[in-house]
Coordinates of C-alpha atoms (C1' of nucleotides) in Angstrom, one line a residue:
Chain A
X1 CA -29.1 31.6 -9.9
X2 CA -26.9 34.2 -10.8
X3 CA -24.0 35.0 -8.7
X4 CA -24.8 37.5 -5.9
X5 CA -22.7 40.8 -5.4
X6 CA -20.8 39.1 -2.2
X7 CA -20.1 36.0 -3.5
X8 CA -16.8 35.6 -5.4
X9 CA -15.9 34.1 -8.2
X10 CA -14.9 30.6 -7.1
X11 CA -11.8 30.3 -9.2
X12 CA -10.4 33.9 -7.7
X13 CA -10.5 32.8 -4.2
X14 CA -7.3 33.7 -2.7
X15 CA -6.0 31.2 -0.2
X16 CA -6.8 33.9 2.8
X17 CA -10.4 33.8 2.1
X18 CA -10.3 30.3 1.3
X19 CA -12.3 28.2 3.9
X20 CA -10.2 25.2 3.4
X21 CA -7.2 26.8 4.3
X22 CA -7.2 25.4 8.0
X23 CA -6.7 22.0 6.2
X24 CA -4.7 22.8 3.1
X25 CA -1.4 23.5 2.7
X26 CA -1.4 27.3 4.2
X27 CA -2.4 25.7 7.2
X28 CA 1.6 25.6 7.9
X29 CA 1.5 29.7 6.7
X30 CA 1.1 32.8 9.2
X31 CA -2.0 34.5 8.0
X32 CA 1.2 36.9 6.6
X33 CA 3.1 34.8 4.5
X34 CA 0.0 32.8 3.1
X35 CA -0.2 35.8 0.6
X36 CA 3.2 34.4 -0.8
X37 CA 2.0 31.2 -1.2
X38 CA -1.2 32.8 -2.5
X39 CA 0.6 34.3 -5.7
X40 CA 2.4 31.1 -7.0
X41 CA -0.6 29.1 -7.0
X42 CA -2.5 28.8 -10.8
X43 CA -6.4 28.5 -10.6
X44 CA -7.6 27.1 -14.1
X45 CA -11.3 26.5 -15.2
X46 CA -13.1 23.6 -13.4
X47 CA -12.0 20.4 -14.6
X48 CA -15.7 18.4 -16.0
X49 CA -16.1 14.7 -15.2
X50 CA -13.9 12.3 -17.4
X51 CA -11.4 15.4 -17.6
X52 CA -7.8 14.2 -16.5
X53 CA -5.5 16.8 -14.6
X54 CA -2.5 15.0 -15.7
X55 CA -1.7 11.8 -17.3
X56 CA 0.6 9.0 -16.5
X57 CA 4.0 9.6 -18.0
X58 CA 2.9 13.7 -18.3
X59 CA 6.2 15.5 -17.1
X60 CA 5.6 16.8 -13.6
X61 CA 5.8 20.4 -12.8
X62 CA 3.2 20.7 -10.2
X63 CA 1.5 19.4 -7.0
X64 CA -2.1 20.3 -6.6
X65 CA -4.8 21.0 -4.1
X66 CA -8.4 19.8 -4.6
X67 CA -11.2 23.0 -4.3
X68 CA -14.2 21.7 -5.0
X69 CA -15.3 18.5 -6.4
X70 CA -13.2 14.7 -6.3
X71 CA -10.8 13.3 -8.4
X72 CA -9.6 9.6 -8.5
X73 CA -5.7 8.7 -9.1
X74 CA -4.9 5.8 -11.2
X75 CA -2.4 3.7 -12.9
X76 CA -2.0 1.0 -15.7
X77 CA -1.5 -2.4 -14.8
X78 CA 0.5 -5.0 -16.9
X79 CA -2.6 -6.3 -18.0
X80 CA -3.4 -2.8 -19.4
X81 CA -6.3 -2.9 -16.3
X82 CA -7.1 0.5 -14.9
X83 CA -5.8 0.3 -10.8
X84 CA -6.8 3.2 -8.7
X85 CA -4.5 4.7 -6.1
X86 CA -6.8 7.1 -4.5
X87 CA -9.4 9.7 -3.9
X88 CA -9.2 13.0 -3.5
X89 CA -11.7 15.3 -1.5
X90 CA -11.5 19.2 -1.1
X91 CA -8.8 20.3 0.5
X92 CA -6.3 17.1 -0.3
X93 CA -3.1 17.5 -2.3
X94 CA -2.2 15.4 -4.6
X95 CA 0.5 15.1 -7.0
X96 CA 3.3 14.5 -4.2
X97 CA 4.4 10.8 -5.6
X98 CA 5.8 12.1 -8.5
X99 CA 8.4 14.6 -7.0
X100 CA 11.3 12.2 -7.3
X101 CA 11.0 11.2 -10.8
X102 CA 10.5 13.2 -13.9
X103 CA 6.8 12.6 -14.9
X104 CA 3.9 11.3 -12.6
X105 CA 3.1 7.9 -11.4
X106 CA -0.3 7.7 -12.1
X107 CA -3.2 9.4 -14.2
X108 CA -5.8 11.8 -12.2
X109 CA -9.4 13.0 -13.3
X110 CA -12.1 13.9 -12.4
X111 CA -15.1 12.0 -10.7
X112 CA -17.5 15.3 -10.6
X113 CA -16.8 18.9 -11.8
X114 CA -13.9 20.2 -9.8
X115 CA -11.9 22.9 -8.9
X116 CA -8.0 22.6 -8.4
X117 CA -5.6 24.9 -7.0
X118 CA -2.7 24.3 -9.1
X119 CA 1.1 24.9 -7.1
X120 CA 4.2 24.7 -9.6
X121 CA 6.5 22.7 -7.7
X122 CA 9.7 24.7 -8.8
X123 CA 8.5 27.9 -7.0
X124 CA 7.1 26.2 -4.0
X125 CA 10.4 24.4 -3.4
X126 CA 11.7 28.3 -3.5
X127 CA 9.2 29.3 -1.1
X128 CA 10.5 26.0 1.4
X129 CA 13.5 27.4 1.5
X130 CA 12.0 30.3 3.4
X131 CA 9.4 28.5 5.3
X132 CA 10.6 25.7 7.1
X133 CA 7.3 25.1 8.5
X134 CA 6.3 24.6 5.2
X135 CA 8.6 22.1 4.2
X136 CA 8.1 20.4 7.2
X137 CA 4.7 20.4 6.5
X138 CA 5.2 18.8 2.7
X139 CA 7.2 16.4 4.7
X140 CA 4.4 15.3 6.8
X141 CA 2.1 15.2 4.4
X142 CA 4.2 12.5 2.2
X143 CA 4.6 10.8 5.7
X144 CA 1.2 10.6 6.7
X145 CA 0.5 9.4 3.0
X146 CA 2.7 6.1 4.2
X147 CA 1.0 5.3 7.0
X148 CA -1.9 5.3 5.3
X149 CA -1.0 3.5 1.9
X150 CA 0.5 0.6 4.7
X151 CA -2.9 0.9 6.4
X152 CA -4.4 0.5 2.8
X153 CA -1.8 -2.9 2.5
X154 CA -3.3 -4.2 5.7
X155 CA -6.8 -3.9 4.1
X156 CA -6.0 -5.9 1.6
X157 CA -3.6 -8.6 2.9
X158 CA -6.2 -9.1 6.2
X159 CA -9.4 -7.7 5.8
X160 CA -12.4 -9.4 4.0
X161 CA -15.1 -8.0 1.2
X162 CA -17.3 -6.5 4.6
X163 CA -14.6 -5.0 6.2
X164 CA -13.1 -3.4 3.6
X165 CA -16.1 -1.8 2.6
X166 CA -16.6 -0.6 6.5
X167 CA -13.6 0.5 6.3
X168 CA -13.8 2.6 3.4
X169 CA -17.3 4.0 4.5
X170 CA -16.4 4.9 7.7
X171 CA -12.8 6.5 6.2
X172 CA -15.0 8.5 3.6
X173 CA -16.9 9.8 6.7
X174 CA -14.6 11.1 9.0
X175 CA -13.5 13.2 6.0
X176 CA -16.2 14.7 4.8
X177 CA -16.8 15.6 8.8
X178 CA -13.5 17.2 8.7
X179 CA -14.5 19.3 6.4
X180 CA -17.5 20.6 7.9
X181 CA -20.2 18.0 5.8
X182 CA -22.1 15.5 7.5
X183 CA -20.8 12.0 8.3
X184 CA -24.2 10.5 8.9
X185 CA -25.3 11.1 5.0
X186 CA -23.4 11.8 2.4
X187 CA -23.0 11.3 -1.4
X188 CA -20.2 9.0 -3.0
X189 CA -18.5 10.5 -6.1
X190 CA -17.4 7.1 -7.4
X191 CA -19.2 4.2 -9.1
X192 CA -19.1 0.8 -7.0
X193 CA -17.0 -0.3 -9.6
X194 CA -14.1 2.1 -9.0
X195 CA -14.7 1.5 -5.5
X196 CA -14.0 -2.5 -5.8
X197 CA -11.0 -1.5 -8.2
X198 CA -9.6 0.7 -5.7
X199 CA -10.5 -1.9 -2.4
X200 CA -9.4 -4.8 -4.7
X201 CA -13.1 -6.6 -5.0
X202 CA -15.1 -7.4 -8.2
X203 CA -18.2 -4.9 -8.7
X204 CA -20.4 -7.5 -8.0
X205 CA -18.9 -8.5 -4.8
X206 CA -19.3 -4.7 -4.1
X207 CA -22.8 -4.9 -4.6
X208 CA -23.6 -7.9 -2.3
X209 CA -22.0 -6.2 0.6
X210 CA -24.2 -2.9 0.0
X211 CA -27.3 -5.0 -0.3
X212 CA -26.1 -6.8 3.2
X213 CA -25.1 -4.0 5.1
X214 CA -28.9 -2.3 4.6
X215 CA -30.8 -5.6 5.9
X216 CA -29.4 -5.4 8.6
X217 CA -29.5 -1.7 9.3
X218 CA -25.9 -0.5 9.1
X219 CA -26.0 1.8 5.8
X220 CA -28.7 2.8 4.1
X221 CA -27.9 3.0 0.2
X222 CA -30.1 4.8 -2.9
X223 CA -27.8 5.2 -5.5
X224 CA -24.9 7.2 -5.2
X225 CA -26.3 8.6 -1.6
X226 CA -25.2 6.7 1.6
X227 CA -26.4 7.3 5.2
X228 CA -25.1 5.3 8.1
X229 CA -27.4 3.7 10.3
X230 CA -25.5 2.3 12.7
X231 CA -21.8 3.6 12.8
X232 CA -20.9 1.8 16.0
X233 CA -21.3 -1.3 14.3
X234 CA -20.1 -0.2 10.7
X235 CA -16.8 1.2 13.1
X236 CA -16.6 -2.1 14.5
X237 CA -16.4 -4.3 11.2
X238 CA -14.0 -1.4 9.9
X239 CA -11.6 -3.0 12.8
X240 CA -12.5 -0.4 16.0
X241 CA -11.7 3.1 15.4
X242 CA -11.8 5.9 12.7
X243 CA -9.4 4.8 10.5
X244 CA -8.4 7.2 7.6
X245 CA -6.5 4.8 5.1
X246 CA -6.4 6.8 1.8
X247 CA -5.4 9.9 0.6
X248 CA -3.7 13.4 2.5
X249 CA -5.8 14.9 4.8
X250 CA -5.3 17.2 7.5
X251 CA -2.7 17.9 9.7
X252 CA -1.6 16.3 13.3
Chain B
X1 CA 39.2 -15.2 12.6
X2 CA 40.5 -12.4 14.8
X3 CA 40.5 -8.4 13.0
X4 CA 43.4 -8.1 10.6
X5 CA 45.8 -4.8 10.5
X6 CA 43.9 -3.5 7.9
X7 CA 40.1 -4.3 8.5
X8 CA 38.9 -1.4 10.5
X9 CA 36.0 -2.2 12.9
X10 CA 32.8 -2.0 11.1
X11 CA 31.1 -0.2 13.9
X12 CA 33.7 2.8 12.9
X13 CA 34.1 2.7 9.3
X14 CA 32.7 6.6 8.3
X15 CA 30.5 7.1 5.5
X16 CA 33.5 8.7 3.3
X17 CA 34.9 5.2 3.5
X18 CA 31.6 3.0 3.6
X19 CA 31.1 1.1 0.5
X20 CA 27.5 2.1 0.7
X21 CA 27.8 5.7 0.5
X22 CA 26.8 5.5 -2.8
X23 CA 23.3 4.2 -2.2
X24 CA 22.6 5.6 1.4
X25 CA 22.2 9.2 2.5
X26 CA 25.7 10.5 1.6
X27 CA 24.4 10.6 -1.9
X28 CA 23.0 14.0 -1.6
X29 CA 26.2 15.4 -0.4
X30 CA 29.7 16.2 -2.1
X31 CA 32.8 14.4 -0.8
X32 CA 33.7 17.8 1.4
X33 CA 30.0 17.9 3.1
X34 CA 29.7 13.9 4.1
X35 CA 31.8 14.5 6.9
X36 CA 29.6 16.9 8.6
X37 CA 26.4 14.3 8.1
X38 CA 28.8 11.7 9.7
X39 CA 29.5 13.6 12.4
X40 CA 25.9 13.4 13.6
X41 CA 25.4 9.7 13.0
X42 CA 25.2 7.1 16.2
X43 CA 27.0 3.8 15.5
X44 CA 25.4 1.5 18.0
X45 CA 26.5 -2.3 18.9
X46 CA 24.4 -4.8 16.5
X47 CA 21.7 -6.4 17.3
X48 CA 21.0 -9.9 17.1
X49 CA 18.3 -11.8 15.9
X50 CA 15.5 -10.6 17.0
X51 CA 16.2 -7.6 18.6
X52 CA 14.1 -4.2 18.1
X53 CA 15.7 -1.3 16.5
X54 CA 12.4 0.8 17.9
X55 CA 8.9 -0.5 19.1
X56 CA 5.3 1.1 17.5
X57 CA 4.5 4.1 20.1
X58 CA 8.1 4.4 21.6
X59 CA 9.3 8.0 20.8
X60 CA 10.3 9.0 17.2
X61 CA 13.7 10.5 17.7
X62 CA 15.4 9.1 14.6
X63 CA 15.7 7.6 11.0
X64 CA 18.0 4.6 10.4
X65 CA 19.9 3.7 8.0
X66 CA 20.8 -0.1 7.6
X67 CA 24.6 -0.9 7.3
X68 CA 24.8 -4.5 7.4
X69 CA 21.9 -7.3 8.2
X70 CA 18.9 -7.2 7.5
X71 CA 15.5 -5.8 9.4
X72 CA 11.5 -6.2 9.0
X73 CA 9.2 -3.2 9.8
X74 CA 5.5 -4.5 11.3
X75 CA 2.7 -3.4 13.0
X76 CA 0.0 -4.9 15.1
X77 CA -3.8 -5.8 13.5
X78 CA -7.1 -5.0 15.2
X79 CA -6.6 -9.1 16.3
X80 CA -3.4 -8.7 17.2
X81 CA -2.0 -10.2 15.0
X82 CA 1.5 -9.6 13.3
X83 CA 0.9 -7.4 9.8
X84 CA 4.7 -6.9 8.5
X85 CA 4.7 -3.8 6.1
X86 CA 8.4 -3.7 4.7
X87 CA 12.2 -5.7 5.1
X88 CA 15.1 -3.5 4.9
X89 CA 18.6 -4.5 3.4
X90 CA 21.8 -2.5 3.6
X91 CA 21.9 1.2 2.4
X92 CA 18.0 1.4 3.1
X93 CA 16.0 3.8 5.2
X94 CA 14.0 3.2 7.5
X95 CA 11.9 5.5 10.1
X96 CA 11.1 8.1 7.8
X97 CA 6.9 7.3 8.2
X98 CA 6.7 8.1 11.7
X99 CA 8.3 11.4 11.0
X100 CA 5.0 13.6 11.2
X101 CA 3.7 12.4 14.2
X102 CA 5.4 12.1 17.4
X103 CA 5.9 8.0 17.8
X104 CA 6.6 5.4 15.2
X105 CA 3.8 3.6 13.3
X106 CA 5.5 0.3 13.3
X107 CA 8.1 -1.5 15.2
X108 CA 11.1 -2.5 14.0
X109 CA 13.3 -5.7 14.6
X110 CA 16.4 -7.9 13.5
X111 CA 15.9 -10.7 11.0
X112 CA 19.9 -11.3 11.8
X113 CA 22.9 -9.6 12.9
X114 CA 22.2 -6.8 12.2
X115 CA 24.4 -3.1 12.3
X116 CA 22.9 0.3 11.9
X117 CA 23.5 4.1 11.6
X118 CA 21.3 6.0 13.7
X119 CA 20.7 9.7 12.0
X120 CA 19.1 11.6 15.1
X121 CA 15.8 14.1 13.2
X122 CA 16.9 16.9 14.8
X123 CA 20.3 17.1 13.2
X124 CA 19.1 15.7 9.7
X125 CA 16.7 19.0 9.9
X126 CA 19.3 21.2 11.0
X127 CA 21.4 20.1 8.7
X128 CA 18.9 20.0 5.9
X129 CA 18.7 23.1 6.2
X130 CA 22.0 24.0 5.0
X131 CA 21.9 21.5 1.7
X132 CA 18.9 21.8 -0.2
X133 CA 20.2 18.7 -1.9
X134 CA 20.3 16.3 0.9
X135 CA 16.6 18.1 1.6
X136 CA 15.5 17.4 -2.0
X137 CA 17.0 13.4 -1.4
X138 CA 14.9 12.7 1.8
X139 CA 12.0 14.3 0.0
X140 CA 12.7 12.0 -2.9
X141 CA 13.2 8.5 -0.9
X142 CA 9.7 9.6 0.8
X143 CA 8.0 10.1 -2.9
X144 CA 9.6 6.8 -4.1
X145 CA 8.5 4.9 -0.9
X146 CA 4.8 6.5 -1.2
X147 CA 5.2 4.9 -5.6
X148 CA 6.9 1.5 -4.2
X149 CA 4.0 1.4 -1.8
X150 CA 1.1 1.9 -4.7
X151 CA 3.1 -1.1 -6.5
X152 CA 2.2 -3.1 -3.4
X153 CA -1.0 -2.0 -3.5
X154 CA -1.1 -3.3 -6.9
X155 CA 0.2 -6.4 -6.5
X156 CA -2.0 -7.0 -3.0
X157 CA -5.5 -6.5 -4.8
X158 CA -4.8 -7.6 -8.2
X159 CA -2.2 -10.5 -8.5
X160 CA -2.1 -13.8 -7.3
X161 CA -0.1 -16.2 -5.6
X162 CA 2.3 -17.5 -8.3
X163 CA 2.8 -13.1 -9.3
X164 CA 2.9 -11.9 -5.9
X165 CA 6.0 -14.5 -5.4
X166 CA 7.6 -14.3 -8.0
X167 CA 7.6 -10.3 -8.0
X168 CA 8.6 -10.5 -4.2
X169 CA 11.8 -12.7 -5.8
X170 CA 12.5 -10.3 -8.9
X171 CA 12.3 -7.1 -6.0
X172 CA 14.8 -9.3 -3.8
X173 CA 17.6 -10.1 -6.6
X174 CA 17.6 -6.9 -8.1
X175 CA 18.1 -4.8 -4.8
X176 CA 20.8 -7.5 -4.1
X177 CA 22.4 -6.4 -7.5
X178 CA 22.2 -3.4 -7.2
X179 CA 24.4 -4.0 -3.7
X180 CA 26.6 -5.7 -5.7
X181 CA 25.8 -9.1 -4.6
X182 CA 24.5 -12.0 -7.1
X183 CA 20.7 -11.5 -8.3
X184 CA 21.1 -14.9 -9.4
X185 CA 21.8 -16.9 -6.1
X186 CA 20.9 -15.4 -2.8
X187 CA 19.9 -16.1 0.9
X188 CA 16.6 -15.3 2.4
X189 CA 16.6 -13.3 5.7
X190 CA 13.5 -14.2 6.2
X191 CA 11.2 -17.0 6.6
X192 CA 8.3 -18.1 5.0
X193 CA 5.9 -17.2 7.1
X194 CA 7.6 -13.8 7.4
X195 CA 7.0 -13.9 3.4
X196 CA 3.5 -14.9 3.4
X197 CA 2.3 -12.4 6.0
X198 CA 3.7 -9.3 4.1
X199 CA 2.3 -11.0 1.0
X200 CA -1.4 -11.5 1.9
X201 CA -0.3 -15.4 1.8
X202 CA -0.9 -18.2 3.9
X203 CA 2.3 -19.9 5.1
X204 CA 1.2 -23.1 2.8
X205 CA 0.6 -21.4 0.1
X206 CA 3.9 -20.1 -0.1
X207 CA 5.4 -23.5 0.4
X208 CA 3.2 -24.7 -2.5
X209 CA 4.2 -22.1 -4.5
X210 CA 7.9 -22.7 -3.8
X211 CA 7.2 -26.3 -4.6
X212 CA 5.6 -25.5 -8.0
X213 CA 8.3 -22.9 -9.3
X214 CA 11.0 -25.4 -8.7
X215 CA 9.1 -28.8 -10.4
X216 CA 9.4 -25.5 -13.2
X217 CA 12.5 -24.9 -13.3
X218 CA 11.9 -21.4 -12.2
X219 CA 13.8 -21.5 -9.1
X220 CA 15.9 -24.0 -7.0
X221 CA 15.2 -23.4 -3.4
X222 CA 17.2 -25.2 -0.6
X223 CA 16.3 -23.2 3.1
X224 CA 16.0 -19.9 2.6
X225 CA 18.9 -20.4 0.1
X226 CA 17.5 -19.3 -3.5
X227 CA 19.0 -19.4 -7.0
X228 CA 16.7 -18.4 -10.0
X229 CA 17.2 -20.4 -12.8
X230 CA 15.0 -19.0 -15.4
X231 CA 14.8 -15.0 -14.6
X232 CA 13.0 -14.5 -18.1
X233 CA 10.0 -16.5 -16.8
X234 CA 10.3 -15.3 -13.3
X235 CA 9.9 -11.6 -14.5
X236 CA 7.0 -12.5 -17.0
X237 CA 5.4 -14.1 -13.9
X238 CA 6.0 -10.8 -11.9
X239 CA 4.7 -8.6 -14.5
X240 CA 7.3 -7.5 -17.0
X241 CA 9.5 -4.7 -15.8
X242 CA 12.1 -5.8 -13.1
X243 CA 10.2 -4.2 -10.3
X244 CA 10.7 -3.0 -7.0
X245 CA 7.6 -2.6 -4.9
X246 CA 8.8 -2.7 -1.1
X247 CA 11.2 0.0 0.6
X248 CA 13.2 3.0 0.1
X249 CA 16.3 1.3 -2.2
X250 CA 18.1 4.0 -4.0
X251 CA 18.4 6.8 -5.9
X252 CA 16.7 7.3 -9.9
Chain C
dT1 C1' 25.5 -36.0 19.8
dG2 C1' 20.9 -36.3 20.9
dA3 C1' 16.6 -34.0 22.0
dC4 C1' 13.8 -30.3 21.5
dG5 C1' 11.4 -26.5 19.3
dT6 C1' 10.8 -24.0 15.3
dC7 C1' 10.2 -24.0 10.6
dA8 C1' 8.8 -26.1 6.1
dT9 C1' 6.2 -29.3 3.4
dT10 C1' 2.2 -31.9 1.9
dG11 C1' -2.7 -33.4 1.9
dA12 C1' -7.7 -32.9 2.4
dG13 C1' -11.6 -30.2 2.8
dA14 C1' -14.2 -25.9 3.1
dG15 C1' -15.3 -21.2 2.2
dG16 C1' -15.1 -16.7 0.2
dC17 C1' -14.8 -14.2 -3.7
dC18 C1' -14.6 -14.1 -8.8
dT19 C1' -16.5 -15.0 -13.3
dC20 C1' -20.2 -15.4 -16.3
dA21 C1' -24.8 -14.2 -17.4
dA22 C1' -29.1 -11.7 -17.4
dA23 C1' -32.4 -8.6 -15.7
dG24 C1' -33.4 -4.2 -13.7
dT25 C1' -32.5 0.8 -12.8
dC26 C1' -30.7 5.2 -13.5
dG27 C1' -29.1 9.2 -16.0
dT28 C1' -28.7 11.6 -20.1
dA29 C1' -29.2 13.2 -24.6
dT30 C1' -31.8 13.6 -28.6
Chain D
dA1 C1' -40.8 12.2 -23.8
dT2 C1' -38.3 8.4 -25.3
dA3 C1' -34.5 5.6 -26.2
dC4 C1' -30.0 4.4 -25.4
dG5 C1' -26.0 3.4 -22.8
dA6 C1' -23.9 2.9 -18.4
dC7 C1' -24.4 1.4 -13.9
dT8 C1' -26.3 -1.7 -10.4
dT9 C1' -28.3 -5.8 -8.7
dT10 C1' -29.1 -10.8 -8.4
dG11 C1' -28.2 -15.7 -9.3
dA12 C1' -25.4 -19.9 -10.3
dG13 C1' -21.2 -22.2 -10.5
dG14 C1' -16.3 -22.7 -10.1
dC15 C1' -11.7 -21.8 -8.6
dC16 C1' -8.1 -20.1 -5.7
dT17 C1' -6.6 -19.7 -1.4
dC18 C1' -7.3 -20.5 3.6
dT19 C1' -7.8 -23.6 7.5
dC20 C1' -6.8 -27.6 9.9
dA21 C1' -3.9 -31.5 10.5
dA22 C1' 0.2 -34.3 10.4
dT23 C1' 4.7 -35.4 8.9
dG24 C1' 9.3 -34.1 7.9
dA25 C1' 13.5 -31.2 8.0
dC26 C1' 16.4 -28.0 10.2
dG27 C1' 19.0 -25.6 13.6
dT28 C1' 20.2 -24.9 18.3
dC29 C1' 21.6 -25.9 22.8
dA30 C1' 22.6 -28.7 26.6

DNA sequence: TGACGTCATTGAGAGGCCTCAAAGTCGTAT
DNA sequence: ATACGACTTTGAGGCCTCTCAATGACGTCA
C-alpha cells in the first residue's frame, strides 16, 4: 500500500487537479485564475477523529473547505449541552458564520480522519475584489445556507421523529451522489446520537425509527452502513422531493 | 391630523435624514456616499394589512428594507400549510435569501401598515462594487442571519414551551430597544397563532403559556399589548444572555 | 350600534417522544 | 485473544404538547 509513482500526495493537490473543484469554491474560477486562488489556500496534516479545526470563541481568520473525510459543527447550549449545527461532506465550506464577528460561532471536528483546505479570509476578501464571480459566489453560498437552515426550522417545528429521519437520509444521499458516491448505500460518519442531537430527537427515539424503517423495507441498517430499499417511499415520508436541508453544497 | 409645515412625507424622507440610517444599510457608507445608495432606492406606497411585499417563486429583483410597520416572511409545507420563518421590524432586511437563485424562497406580507425601501440587486451590486464596506455589511447581515438562524435551531429542538416564549419576548423587546422604543411595554404585530407557528407551538399552548407567565408575574398581557414585568426571570427562562435568534437586526 | 367573523382562552383527552433502565453489540487497545 | 468502554437496541412508564371542542373577547363594517 504504498503510494504509487502517479498518485499525489493528497495534501499537495492543487485546486486544478482537484476533482472536487466543480463543486468547491473554484467552481466560480476560469481554469486561469483558480491558480490564484490555488496559492492562498493552506493544506495542513489530516485532522484525526475527535480533532477540532477550530473552537468556539477561537478568533476567526479563515473559512475552510472539506477534502476528504466529515466534520460536525457545534455549539454550547445554556445548559452546557453539546448542539450540532451541521455536517460537512467533501467539498462543503464551512466557516462562513463567523465572518461578521470576531471569533467563530460554533466548534468543528472531526467525525473521521479528514482533509481540509484551509482559505485565510483576509486574502480571499483580496482576491473578491478581483473576482466578482467569486464574491458572488461566497454570496450564494451564505444564501443557500439560509434556505436551508429555514428548511432545517421547518423540520423541526413540523415534521415528526420518521420524517425527520427521511429527511435527513434522503438529504445525506443526494449528496454523496453529487459527489460521484452511491446514493443507494452508503456509510454514515456520525453516531445516532449526534444524529438525534443535530435532528432534535433522543438517541433512543433515533434507534426506534431505524429499527422501523428496516421492517418494513425502506433502509436497510448494519451499523454505521445504510442502503435504501425503497427511496420512493423514504422520499415520500421526507415530504416529496430531494430536499438538501443542511450544510453548503453545490452551486445553482 | 392633516401633515404639518415641517413633517415631510414619510414616503420621501432620504436615508441622510431617516432616523434609521443608523441601523439599516447606510451604515456601511460615510455621510458623502449615502446619497448615491439613496438614489437607487424605490419608495413605494404602503401596504396594508395583509398585503405581499413579494410571493415565493415571483422573480427576485430586490432586497427590502423595512422603514415603518412590520412584515412576516413564510413559506408553504409539503401539506400546504403556512410555515412562517422570520417577522421583520423597522431597519431590518429582508430578501437577501433568495439572492442565489433566481425567485424568492418565501413570500412576504404586511402584519400592518406597513412602508418599505425597495434596494433593486442590480444596483446594490454595482454599487458594491465601488465600497468594499457596504460589500463587507451585506456579507455581514447574511453571516449574522445564517448565527440568528442556528439560535433558532437551538431553541426549535432543545427548548420548550415556557423557553421558546419567553426567548421570542426577550428577542422582541430588545430589537424594540435598540429602535429606541420601550423594551419594557410593547405591541405585538402579530398574533398568536402567527407566534405559535414560527415557534413550533400550537395556538393553545401559547395561550396557556401566556396565561401562566402572567398568574407569575412575568408578564402582563392585554391583546397583543405586552409589558414585562419581571425581565430578570424572563431572560433566565430564555436562557441567560438577552438573545436575538430571528432576523437580520443590526450591526456588532 | 349591533352583528358577524376572527382571534383568544380554557378544558378534556390522547398520543408521540423523552427519560430511565438494562441488556446486547461493536470497536479498539492492551 | 481478551477485556474494556462506547455505542446501539429494546422495554416500561410518564410527561409535555397537540388535537378537538366550546366559550368568550375583540375588532370591524354595515
Amino acid at each position: 500500500m504504498t503510494s504509487k509513482p502517479n498518485v499525489r500526495q493528497p495534501s499537495h493537490v492543487a485546486c486544478r487537479d482537484c476533482s472536487l473543484s466543480s463543486l468547491c469554491l473554484p467552481l466560480a474560477l476560469s481554469i486561469k485564475d483558480i491558480d490564484q486562488l490555488d496559492h492562498i489556500i493552506k493544506r495542513g496534516r489530516p485532522l484525526k477523529k475527535g480533532e477540532h479545526l477550530f473552537l468556539e470563541g477561537d478568533p476567526f481568520t479563515s473559512v475552510f473547505a472539506v477534502r476528504s473525510g466529515a466534520l460536525k459543527t457545534y455549539t454550547a447550549t445554556n445548559e452546557g449541552e453539546e448542539q450540532i449545527t451541521g455536517f460537512y461532506l467533501p467539498s462543503e465550506i464551512l466557516g462562513l458564520s463567523g465572518m461578521d464577528t470576531d471569533t467563530y460561532p460554533v466548534s468543528a471536528q472531526a467525525m473521521e480522519t479528514t482533509m481540509i483546505c484551509e482559505i485565510p479570509f483576509e486574502q480571499l476578501e483580496t482576491l473578491s475584489d478581483q473576482f466578482p464571480e467569486l464574491r458572488r459566489h461566497l454570496m450564494r453560498l451564505m444564501s443557500k445556507r439560509i434556505r436551508e437552515d429555514q428548511q432545517m426550522m421547518m423540520l423541526l417545528s413540523k415534521k415528526n421523529a420518521d420524517e425527520r429521519i427521511a429527511t435527513f437520509l434522503i438529504n445525506l444521499a443526494s449528496r454523496f451522489r453529487r459527489r460521484g458516491f452511491s446514493s443507494q448505500s452508503f456509510r454514515l460518519s456520525m453516531s445516532r446520537n449526534e444524529m438525534g442531537n443535530y435532528l432534535g430527537l433522543a438517541v433512543e427515539t433515533v434507534s426506534r425509527v431505524f429499527t422501523r424503517f428496516q421492517k418494513n423495507g425502506l433502509i436497510s441498517a448494519v451499523g454505521k452502513e445504510i442502503e435504501i430499499r425503497n427511496s420512493v417511499k423514504l422520499c415520500a415520508l421526507a415530504g416529496g422531493k430531494t430536499l438538501e436541508p443542511n450544510p453548503i453544497a453545490t452551486n445553482a
